[in-house]
């Protein structure tokens, strides 16, 4: 695999760290700024809002720019947002800085996925996307815990300065490792990118993302009360258990990338089916501590098996202009985050029990399977390809791909 994928993974590591670290820093930030925990929680929402708005917007306005320069520019915006977060004098400035930090997130993953797939042979495209996403899953194992500890001992501002340093390392890596072939503007304009979003298969793929990852976040958003109230773990054990989720996510991401290169839809259906089973078994698995720990790993694995297939499917359905659609898929991930958490919260509020968000997640995963089935039927009617026989194709490879393929 090209070394340039390492540069994309470094950027993904920084983005993943800053996205999730705020959850662990909320008490410190609230105490330092003199605000309540719920008010500090708006800082998480501000980042997610930045992702949803920035993903399609930045991908659209940079459609004719060099993808190499776009990636470097997006990481520059990321560094600026985190540096401003560290310097924010009050919650209002911090809210704005967190929004700014979220703007480049989706566009980086979207454009990065296009660049990653353009540097490898057609049969390795899903694997290349999974290697970029590896930075995101590793952030949950190492980046977030280390950044949280840094914030607790050195102050939360030091955490954001540290994340800014990761961003600078990513900029250097992108500048040195991304091939200069990507210094040329791709022959795709904004109008062509926007036309791609009119495709029904694209919207079905995005709908599968929202339902499938909504299933994950319906359960994962409330994993702490499940582990403490249902499984009987102490609060001090939760951080280690969340790291186990990162281990499972990393394994699922790598497995999904390898399998999707052989059967894109087969991997997607297998991952969603596994997610349904794991979530449906949560009430049983959360009854003892060792099975609860196993459930956390299995949840990460089952959910992230679908990550690369979903990203690649959206890109292929918008094969003439994949950057905007690929970035829109990242916005869909964040809509899934917000929507899944909201639906899981409704189950808790209704008094259905600590593990009820997992059951609502199972229902969402079934919905994802339904949307994916409809997408398969639509594709078969259009091209007459039997279900499960799709392989990754090179239809969206940019004009310079052959020059940089290794």
mmCIF file of N, CA and C in Angstrom, residues 243-360:
data_model
loop_
_atom_site.group_PDB
_atom_site.id
_atom_site.type_symbol
_atom_site.label_atom_id
_atom_site.label_comp_id
_atom_site.label_asym_id
_atom_site.label_seq_id
_atom_site.Cartn_x
_atom_site.Cartn_y
_atom_site.Cartn_z
ATOM 1 N N UNK A 243 -11.910 1.594 25.557
ATOM 2 C CA UNK A 243 -10.744 1.267 24.734
ATOM 3 C C UNK A 243 -10.943 -0.080 24.044
ATOM 4 N N UNK A 244 -11.629 -1.008 24.716
ATOM 5 C CA UNK A 244 -11.948 -2.295 24.100
ATOM 6 C C UNK A 244 -12.867 -2.096 22.898
ATOM 7 N N UNK A 245 -13.773 -1.140 22.994
ATOM 8 C CA UNK A 245 -14.614 -0.811 21.833
ATOM 9 C C UNK A 245 -13.724 -0.381 20.674
ATOM 10 N N UNK A 246 -12.705 0.438 20.955
ATOM 11 C CA UNK A 246 -11.789 0.867 19.912
ATOM 12 C C UNK A 246 -11.037 -0.292 19.290
ATOM 13 N N UNK A 247 -10.672 -1.273 20.106
ATOM 14 C CA UNK A 247 -10.004 -2.475 19.586
ATOM 15 C C UNK A 247 -10.929 -3.218 18.620
ATOM 16 N N UNK A 248 -12.180 -3.389 19.041
ATOM 17 C CA UNK A 248 -13.149 -4.044 18.170
ATOM 18 C C UNK A 248 -13.388 -3.267 16.892
ATOM 19 N N UNK A 249 -13.484 -1.929 17.001
ATOM 20 C CA UNK A 249 -13.701 -1.087 15.822
ATOM 21 C C UNK A 249 -12.530 -1.186 14.855
ATOM 22 N N UNK A 250 -11.310 -1.224 15.395
ATOM 23 C CA UNK A 250 -10.131 -1.336 14.549
ATOM 24 C C UNK A 250 -10.125 -2.668 13.805
ATOM 25 N N UNK A 251 -10.427 -3.744 14.520
ATOM 26 C CA UNK A 251 -10.479 -5.066 13.892
ATOM 27 C C UNK A 251 -11.572 -5.116 12.826
ATOM 28 N N UNK A 252 -12.756 -4.590 13.155
ATOM 29 C CA UNK A 252 -13.858 -4.598 12.199
ATOM 30 C C UNK A 252 -13.545 -3.775 10.965
ATOM 31 N N UNK A 253 -12.892 -2.640 11.159
ATOM 32 C CA UNK A 253 -12.519 -1.780 10.039
ATOM 33 C C UNK A 253 -11.583 -2.506 9.075
ATOM 34 N N UNK A 254 -10.559 -3.172 9.603
ATOM 35 C CA UNK A 254 -9.595 -3.886 8.762
ATOM 36 C C UNK A 254 -10.244 -5.101 8.085
ATOM 37 N N UNK A 255 -11.069 -5.828 8.834
ATOM 38 C CA UNK A 255 -11.763 -6.983 8.254
ATOM 39 C C UNK A 255 -12.711 -6.545 7.142
ATOM 40 N N UNK A 256 -13.473 -5.476 7.415
ATOM 41 C CA UNK A 256 -14.426 -4.987 6.433
ATOM 42 C C UNK A 256 -13.753 -4.515 5.159
ATOM 43 N N UNK A 257 -12.615 -3.835 5.291
ATOM 44 C CA UNK A 257 -11.905 -3.377 4.104
ATOM 45 C C UNK A 257 -11.430 -4.527 3.241
ATOM 46 N N UNK A 258 -10.918 -5.584 3.878
ATOM 47 C CA UNK A 258 -10.427 -6.737 3.115
ATOM 48 C C UNK A 258 -11.577 -7.495 2.455
ATOM 49 N N UNK A 259 -12.653 -7.725 3.206
ATOM 50 C CA UNK A 259 -13.776 -8.484 2.661
ATOM 51 C C UNK A 259 -14.506 -7.714 1.553
ATOM 52 N N UNK A 260 -14.617 -6.386 1.720
ATOM 53 C CA UNK A 260 -15.362 -5.591 0.745
ATOM 54 C C UNK A 260 -14.692 -5.575 -0.618
ATOM 55 N N UNK A 261 -13.381 -5.801 -0.658
ATOM 56 C CA UNK A 261 -12.700 -5.876 -1.953
ATOM 57 C C UNK A 261 -13.118 -7.123 -2.726
ATOM 58 N N UNK A 262 -13.707 -8.094 -2.040
ATOM 59 C CA UNK A 262 -14.192 -9.308 -2.698
ATOM 60 C C UNK A 262 -15.692 -9.235 -2.959
ATOM 61 N N UNK A 263 -16.437 -8.682 -2.009
ATOM 62 C CA UNK A 263 -17.880 -8.538 -2.187
ATOM 63 C C UNK A 263 -18.357 -7.344 -1.382
ATOM 64 N N UNK A 264 -18.646 -6.267 -2.072
ATOM 65 C CA UNK A 264 -19.015 -5.021 -1.405
ATOM 66 C C UNK A 264 -20.340 -5.179 -0.661
ATOM 67 N N UNK A 265 -21.361 -5.596 -1.375
ATOM 68 C CA UNK A 265 -22.676 -5.737 -0.741
ATOM 69 C C UNK A 265 -22.711 -6.910 0.227
ATOM 70 N N UNK A 266 -21.997 -7.977 -0.085
ATOM 71 C CA UNK A 266 -21.959 -9.113 0.826
ATOM 72 C C UNK A 266 -21.405 -8.716 2.181
ATOM 73 N N UNK A 267 -20.346 -7.903 2.167
ATOM 74 C CA UNK A 267 -19.753 -7.423 3.419
ATOM 75 C C UNK A 267 -20.712 -6.501 4.149
ATOM 76 N N UNK A 268 -21.384 -5.628 3.407
ATOM 77 C CA UNK A 268 -22.334 -4.695 4.018
ATOM 78 C C UNK A 268 -23.489 -5.449 4.678
ATOM 79 N N UNK A 269 -24.081 -6.405 3.966
ATOM 80 C CA UNK A 269 -25.190 -7.169 4.531
ATOM 81 C C UNK A 269 -24.723 -8.014 5.719
ATOM 82 N N UNK A 270 -23.541 -8.592 5.609
ATOM 83 C CA UNK A 270 -23.013 -9.379 6.713
ATOM 84 C C UNK A 270 -22.770 -8.537 7.946
ATOM 85 N N UNK A 271 -22.206 -7.334 7.756
ATOM 86 C CA UNK A 271 -21.944 -6.442 8.881
ATOM 87 C C UNK A 271 -23.221 -5.981 9.559
ATOM 88 N N UNK A 272 -24.222 -5.585 8.755
ATOM 89 C CA UNK A 272 -25.489 -5.121 9.331
ATOM 90 C C UNK A 272 -26.223 -6.252 10.048
ATOM 91 N N UNK A 273 -26.176 -7.448 9.482
ATOM 92 C CA UNK A 273 -26.816 -8.592 10.139
ATOM 93 C C UNK A 273 -26.131 -8.897 11.472
ATOM 94 N N UNK A 274 -24.797 -8.851 11.478
ATOM 95 C CA UNK A 274 -24.053 -9.065 12.723
ATOM 96 C C UNK A 274 -24.412 -8.016 13.759
ATOM 97 N N UNK A 275 -24.605 -6.778 13.301
ATOM 98 C CA UNK A 275 -24.956 -5.694 14.213
ATOM 99 C C UNK A 275 -26.330 -5.922 14.832
ATOM 100 N N UNK A 276 -27.275 -6.394 14.027
ATOM 101 C CA UNK A 276 -28.610 -6.719 14.547
ATOM 102 C C UNK A 276 -28.507 -7.765 15.654
ATOM 103 N N UNK A 277 -27.738 -8.816 15.393
ATOM 104 C CA UNK A 277 -27.615 -9.919 16.358
ATOM 105 C C UNK A 277 -26.957 -9.454 17.653
ATOM 106 N N UNK A 278 -25.844 -8.717 17.523
ATOM 107 C CA UNK A 278 -25.116 -8.257 18.708
ATOM 108 C C UNK A 278 -25.987 -7.349 19.564
ATOM 109 N N UNK A 279 -26.659 -6.395 18.934
ATOM 110 C CA UNK A 279 -27.489 -5.458 19.688
ATOM 111 C C UNK A 279 -28.699 -6.156 20.318
ATOM 112 N N UNK A 280 -29.280 -7.104 19.604
ATOM 113 C CA UNK A 280 -30.426 -7.827 20.149
ATOM 114 C C UNK A 280 -30.031 -8.665 21.365
ATOM 115 N N UNK A 281 -28.774 -9.098 21.424
ATOM 116 C CA UNK A 281 -28.294 -9.915 22.543
ATOM 117 C C UNK A 281 -27.783 -9.086 23.720
ATOM 118 N N UNK A 282 -27.745 -7.759 23.572
ATOM 119 C CA UNK A 282 -27.195 -6.913 24.630
ATOM 120 C C UNK A 282 -27.852 -7.126 25.994
ATOM 121 N N UNK A 283 -29.180 -7.230 26.092
ATOM 122 C CA UNK A 283 -29.776 -7.449 27.424
ATOM 123 C C UNK A 283 -29.238 -8.693 28.110
ATOM 124 N N UNK A 284 -28.926 -9.733 27.326
ATOM 125 C CA UNK A 284 -28.365 -10.952 27.899
ATOM 126 C C UNK A 284 -26.879 -10.769 28.196
ATOM 127 N N UNK A 285 -26.148 -10.184 27.236
ATOM 128 C CA UNK A 285 -24.700 -10.036 27.381
ATOM 129 C C UNK A 285 -24.338 -9.093 28.527
ATOM 130 N N UNK A 286 -25.195 -8.141 28.837
ATOM 131 C CA UNK A 286 -24.908 -7.188 29.910
ATOM 132 C C UNK A 286 -25.242 -7.728 31.303
ATOM 133 N N UNK A 287 -25.580 -9.001 31.383
ATOM 134 C CA UNK A 287 -25.948 -9.581 32.676
ATOM 135 C C UNK A 287 -24.739 -9.984 33.514
ATOM 136 N N UNK A 288 -23.583 -10.175 32.885
ATOM 137 C CA UNK A 288 -22.355 -10.485 33.627
ATOM 138 C C UNK A 288 -21.233 -9.599 33.098
ATOM 139 N N UNK A 289 -20.189 -9.426 33.889
ATOM 140 C CA UNK A 289 -19.136 -8.494 33.506
ATOM 141 C C UNK A 289 -18.321 -8.993 32.315
ATOM 142 N N UNK A 290 -17.979 -10.279 32.297
ATOM 143 C CA UNK A 290 -17.130 -10.740 31.205
ATOM 144 C C UNK A 290 -17.872 -10.764 29.871
ATOM 145 N N UNK A 291 -19.174 -11.098 29.896
ATOM 146 C CA UNK A 291 -19.936 -11.068 28.650
ATOM 147 C C UNK A 291 -20.201 -9.627 28.215
ATOM 148 N N UNK A 292 -20.307 -8.704 29.180
ATOM 149 C CA UNK A 292 -20.477 -7.288 28.837
ATOM 150 C C UNK A 292 -19.242 -6.754 28.125
ATOM 151 N N UNK A 293 -18.056 -7.111 28.629
ATOM 152 C CA UNK A 293 -16.814 -6.690 27.971
ATOM 153 C C UNK A 293 -16.737 -7.259 26.563
ATOM 154 N N UNK A 294 -17.172 -8.505 26.407
ATOM 155 C CA UNK A 294 -17.202 -9.123 25.078
ATOM 156 C C UNK A 294 -18.168 -8.387 24.159
ATOM 157 N N UNK A 295 -19.308 -7.974 24.709
ATOM 158 C CA UNK A 295 -20.310 -7.256 23.921
ATOM 159 C C UNK A 295 -19.765 -5.937 23.395
ATOM 160 N N UNK A 296 -18.980 -5.252 24.211
ATOM 161 C CA UNK A 296 -18.407 -3.972 23.787
ATOM 162 C C UNK A 296 -17.471 -4.174 22.589
ATOM 163 N N UNK A 297 -16.640 -5.217 22.644
ATOM 164 C CA UNK A 297 -15.737 -5.515 21.528
ATOM 165 C C UNK A 297 -16.535 -5.891 20.281
ATOM 166 N N UNK A 298 -17.528 -6.755 20.445
ATOM 167 C CA UNK A 298 -18.334 -7.208 19.308
ATOM 168 C C UNK A 298 -19.106 -6.055 18.676
ATOM 169 N N UNK A 299 -19.574 -5.108 19.495
ATOM 170 C CA UNK A 299 -20.289 -3.946 18.965
ATOM 171 C C UNK A 299 -19.388 -3.137 18.046
ATOM 172 N N UNK A 300 -18.154 -2.869 18.498
ATOM 173 C CA UNK A 300 -17.222 -2.122 17.663
ATOM 174 C C UNK A 300 -16.887 -2.860 16.382
ATOM 175 N N UNK A 301 -16.699 -4.164 16.486
ATOM 176 C CA UNK A 301 -16.344 -4.963 15.307
ATOM 177 C C UNK A 301 -17.472 -4.983 14.287
ATOM 178 N N UNK A 302 -18.683 -5.314 14.734
ATOM 179 C CA UNK A 302 -19.821 -5.430 13.819
ATOM 180 C C UNK A 302 -20.135 -4.102 13.137
ATOM 181 N N UNK A 303 -20.075 -3.011 13.896
ATOM 182 C CA UNK A 303 -20.421 -1.707 13.324
ATOM 183 C C UNK A 303 -19.400 -1.266 12.289
ATOM 184 N N UNK A 304 -18.115 -1.418 12.590
ATOM 185 C CA UNK A 304 -17.094 -0.870 11.702
ATOM 186 C C UNK A 304 -16.735 -1.781 10.544
ATOM 187 N N UNK A 305 -17.248 -3.003 10.528
ATOM 188 C CA UNK A 305 -17.139 -3.821 9.325
ATOM 189 C C UNK A 305 -17.825 -3.118 8.148
ATOM 190 N N UNK A 306 -18.865 -2.348 8.455
ATOM 191 C CA UNK A 306 -19.650 -1.688 7.406
ATOM 192 C C UNK A 306 -19.077 -0.339 6.974
ATOM 193 N N UNK A 307 -18.071 0.196 7.698
ATOM 194 C CA UNK A 307 -17.594 1.546 7.418
ATOM 195 C C UNK A 307 -17.050 1.722 6.014
ATOM 196 N N UNK A 308 -16.070 0.914 5.629
ATOM 197 C CA UNK A 308 -15.467 1.025 4.302
ATOM 198 C C UNK A 308 -16.459 0.709 3.180
ATOM 199 N N UNK A 309 -17.267 -0.376 3.307
ATOM 200 C CA UNK A 309 -18.248 -0.647 2.252
ATOM 201 C C UNK A 309 -19.224 0.501 2.032
ATOM 202 N N UNK A 310 -19.699 1.113 3.111
ATOM 203 C CA UNK A 310 -20.628 2.230 2.954
ATOM 204 C C UNK A 310 -19.967 3.412 2.263
ATOM 205 N N UNK A 311 -18.741 3.734 2.669
ATOM 206 C CA UNK A 311 -18.038 4.861 2.054
ATOM 207 C C UNK A 311 -17.803 4.610 0.570
ATOM 208 N N UNK A 312 -17.379 3.402 0.246
ATOM 209 C CA UNK A 312 -17.070 3.083 -1.142
ATOM 210 C C UNK A 312 -18.328 2.981 -1.992
ATOM 211 N N UNK A 313 -19.408 2.506 -1.401
ATOM 212 C CA UNK A 313 -20.654 2.386 -2.143
ATOM 213 C C UNK A 313 -21.175 3.752 -2.574
ATOM 214 N N UNK A 314 -21.106 4.728 -1.671
ATOM 215 C CA UNK A 314 -21.538 6.080 -2.026
ATOM 216 C C UNK A 314 -20.674 6.630 -3.151
ATOM 217 N N UNK A 315 -19.360 6.416 -3.058
ATOM 218 C CA UNK A 315 -18.454 6.911 -4.089
ATOM 219 C C UNK A 315 -18.745 6.278 -5.440
ATOM 220 N N UNK A 316 -19.080 4.989 -5.447
ATOM 221 C CA UNK A 316 -19.338 4.312 -6.713
ATOM 222 C C UNK A 316 -20.679 4.715 -7.314
ATOM 223 N N UNK A 317 -21.658 4.981 -6.471
ATOM 224 C CA UNK A 317 -22.948 5.422 -6.997
ATOM 225 C C UNK A 317 -22.849 6.832 -7.582
ATOM 226 N N UNK A 318 -21.849 7.597 -7.142
ATOM 227 C CA UNK A 318 -21.590 8.933 -7.701
ATOM 228 C C UNK A 318 -20.250 8.901 -8.418
ATOM 229 N N UNK A 319 -20.039 7.874 -9.234
ATOM 230 C CA UNK A 319 -18.716 7.618 -9.796
ATOM 231 C C UNK A 319 -18.197 8.738 -10.679
ATOM 232 N N UNK A 320 -19.092 9.525 -11.291
ATOM 233 C CA UNK A 320 -18.629 10.608 -12.151
ATOM 234 C C UNK A 320 -18.065 11.773 -11.351
ATOM 235 N N UNK A 321 -18.490 11.913 -10.112
ATOM 236 C CA UNK A 321 -18.049 13.041 -9.282
ATOM 237 C C UNK A 321 -18.163 12.629 -7.819
ATOM 238 N N UNK A 322 -17.179 11.881 -7.306
ATOM 239 C CA UNK A 322 -17.335 11.257 -5.997
ATOM 240 C C UNK A 322 -17.039 12.128 -4.790
ATOM 241 N N UNK A 323 -16.333 13.248 -4.940
ATOM 242 C CA UNK A 323 -15.866 13.991 -3.767
ATOM 243 C C UNK A 323 -17.009 14.499 -2.895
ATOM 244 N N UNK A 324 -18.004 15.131 -3.521
ATOM 245 C CA UNK A 324 -19.115 15.695 -2.755
ATOM 246 C C UNK A 324 -19.936 14.591 -2.113
ATOM 247 N N UNK A 325 -20.236 13.524 -2.859
ATOM 248 C CA UNK A 325 -21.013 12.428 -2.305
ATOM 249 C C UNK A 325 -20.253 11.735 -1.175
ATOM 250 N N UNK A 326 -18.947 11.577 -1.354
ATOM 251 C CA UNK A 326 -18.130 10.950 -0.315
ATOM 252 C C UNK A 326 -18.136 11.781 0.954
ATOM 253 N N UNK A 327 -18.047 13.094 0.819
ATOM 254 C CA UNK A 327 -18.098 13.983 1.980
ATOM 255 C C UNK A 327 -19.488 13.995 2.599
ATOM 256 N N UNK A 328 -20.522 13.925 1.752
ATOM 257 C CA UNK A 328 -21.890 13.877 2.263
ATOM 258 C C UNK A 328 -22.098 12.630 3.113
ATOM 259 N N UNK A 329 -21.400 11.552 2.792
ATOM 260 C CA UNK A 329 -21.519 10.346 3.596
ATOM 261 C C UNK A 329 -20.986 10.568 5.004
ATOM 262 N N UNK A 330 -19.965 11.420 5.142
ATOM 263 C CA UNK A 330 -19.460 11.754 6.471
ATOM 264 C C UNK A 330 -20.479 12.579 7.250
ATOM 265 N N UNK A 331 -21.202 13.455 6.537
ATOM 266 C CA UNK A 331 -22.293 14.181 7.191
ATOM 267 C C UNK A 331 -23.368 13.199 7.651
ATOM 268 N N UNK A 332 -23.606 12.163 6.833
ATOM 269 C CA UNK A 332 -24.593 11.143 7.197
ATOM 270 C C UNK A 332 -24.165 10.398 8.462
ATOM 271 N N UNK A 333 -22.865 10.131 8.620
ATOM 272 C CA UNK A 333 -22.365 9.491 9.841
ATOM 273 C C UNK A 333 -22.720 10.328 11.069
ATOM 274 N N UNK A 334 -22.559 11.639 10.956
ATOM 275 C CA UNK A 334 -22.834 12.505 12.104
ATOM 276 C C UNK A 334 -24.324 12.678 12.350
ATOM 277 N N UNK A 335 -25.127 12.650 11.285
ATOM 278 C CA UNK A 335 -26.573 12.640 11.483
ATOM 279 C C UNK A 335 -26.989 11.353 12.201
ATOM 280 N N UNK A 336 -26.311 10.258 11.857
ATOM 281 C CA UNK A 336 -26.573 8.991 12.542
ATOM 282 C C UNK A 336 -26.210 9.093 14.015
ATOM 283 N N UNK A 337 -25.116 9.790 14.301
ATOM 284 C CA UNK A 337 -24.687 9.987 15.686
ATOM 285 C C UNK A 337 -25.776 10.696 16.485
ATOM 286 N N UNK A 338 -26.233 11.820 15.953
ATOM 287 C CA UNK A 338 -27.243 12.614 16.658
ATOM 288 C C UNK A 338 -28.589 11.885 16.724
ATOM 289 N N UNK A 339 -29.024 11.338 15.580
ATOM 290 C CA UNK A 339 -30.320 10.671 15.532
ATOM 291 C C UNK A 339 -30.365 9.405 16.363
ATOM 292 N N UNK A 340 -29.285 8.616 16.281
ATOM 293 C CA UNK A 340 -29.239 7.384 17.063
ATOM 294 C C UNK A 340 -29.269 7.664 18.553
ATOM 295 N N UNK A 341 -28.496 8.658 18.992
ATOM 296 C CA UNK A 341 -28.478 9.018 20.411
ATOM 297 C C UNK A 341 -29.858 9.493 20.874
ATOM 298 N N UNK A 342 -30.540 10.238 20.016
ATOM 299 C CA UNK A 342 -31.866 10.746 20.369
ATOM 300 C C UNK A 342 -32.868 9.595 20.518
ATOM 301 N N UNK A 343 -32.847 8.658 19.575
ATOM 302 C CA UNK A 343 -33.781 7.532 19.612
ATOM 303 C C UNK A 343 -33.490 6.629 20.813
ATOM 304 N N UNK A 344 -32.208 6.378 21.069
ATOM 305 C CA UNK A 344 -31.857 5.591 22.244
ATOM 306 C C UNK A 344 -32.288 6.264 23.530
ATOM 307 N N UNK A 345 -32.180 7.591 23.561
ATOM 308 C CA UNK A 345 -32.603 8.354 24.728
ATOM 309 C C UNK A 345 -34.096 8.262 24.967
ATOM 310 N N UNK A 346 -34.876 8.181 23.886
ATOM 311 C CA UNK A 346 -36.324 8.036 24.034
ATOM 312 C C UNK A 346 -36.663 6.730 24.751
ATOM 313 N N UNK A 347 -35.916 5.669 24.417
ATOM 314 C CA UNK A 347 -36.167 4.380 25.072
ATOM 315 C C UNK A 347 -35.857 4.450 26.562
ATOM 316 N N UNK A 348 -34.762 5.111 26.904
ATOM 317 C CA UNK A 348 -34.413 5.278 28.314
ATOM 318 C C UNK A 348 -35.452 6.118 29.044
ATOM 319 N N UNK A 349 -35.857 7.223 28.408
ATOM 320 C CA UNK A 349 -36.829 8.118 29.034
ATOM 321 C C UNK A 349 -38.174 7.437 29.254
ATOM 322 N N UNK A 350 -38.474 6.450 28.409
ATOM 323 C CA UNK A 350 -39.739 5.718 28.546
ATOM 324 C C UNK A 350 -39.682 4.677 29.647
ATOM 325 N N UNK A 351 -38.516 4.556 30.310
ATOM 326 C CA UNK A 351 -38.375 3.620 31.414
ATOM 327 C C UNK A 351 -38.274 2.170 30.982
ATOM 328 N N UNK A 352 -37.712 1.915 29.788
ATOM 329 C CA UNK A 352 -37.638 0.552 29.264
ATOM 330 C C UNK A 352 -36.403 -0.204 29.726
ATOM 331 N N UNK A 353 -35.555 0.440 30.531
ATOM 332 C CA UNK A 353 -34.402 -0.255 31.080
ATOM 333 C C UNK A 353 -33.089 0.216 30.509
ATOM 334 N N UNK A 354 -31.993 -0.064 31.223
ATOM 335 C CA UNK A 354 -30.671 0.440 30.839
ATOM 336 C C UNK A 354 -30.210 -0.073 29.486
ATOM 337 N N UNK A 355 -30.622 -1.281 29.111
ATOM 338 C CA UNK A 355 -30.166 -1.847 27.834
ATOM 339 C C UNK A 355 -31.142 -1.590 26.685
ATOM 340 N N UNK A 356 -32.214 -0.861 26.938
ATOM 341 C CA UNK A 356 -33.210 -0.610 25.886
ATOM 342 C C UNK A 356 -32.650 0.145 24.679
ATOM 343 N N UNK A 357 -31.666 1.059 24.842
ATOM 344 C CA UNK A 357 -31.121 1.697 23.638
ATOM 345 C C UNK A 357 -30.487 0.706 22.664
ATOM 346 N N UNK A 358 -29.980 -0.413 23.170
ATOM 347 C CA UNK A 358 -29.414 -1.424 22.280
ATOM 348 C C UNK A 358 -30.514 -2.067 21.430
ATOM 349 N N UNK A 359 -31.679 -2.250 22.008
ATOM 350 C CA UNK A 359 -32.784 -2.859 21.252
ATOM 351 C C UNK A 359 -33.316 -1.896 20.198
ATOM 352 N N UNK A 360 -33.372 -0.597 20.519
ATOM 353 C CA UNK A 360 -33.754 0.365 19.482
ATOM 354 C C UNK A 360 -32.675 0.398 18.396
#
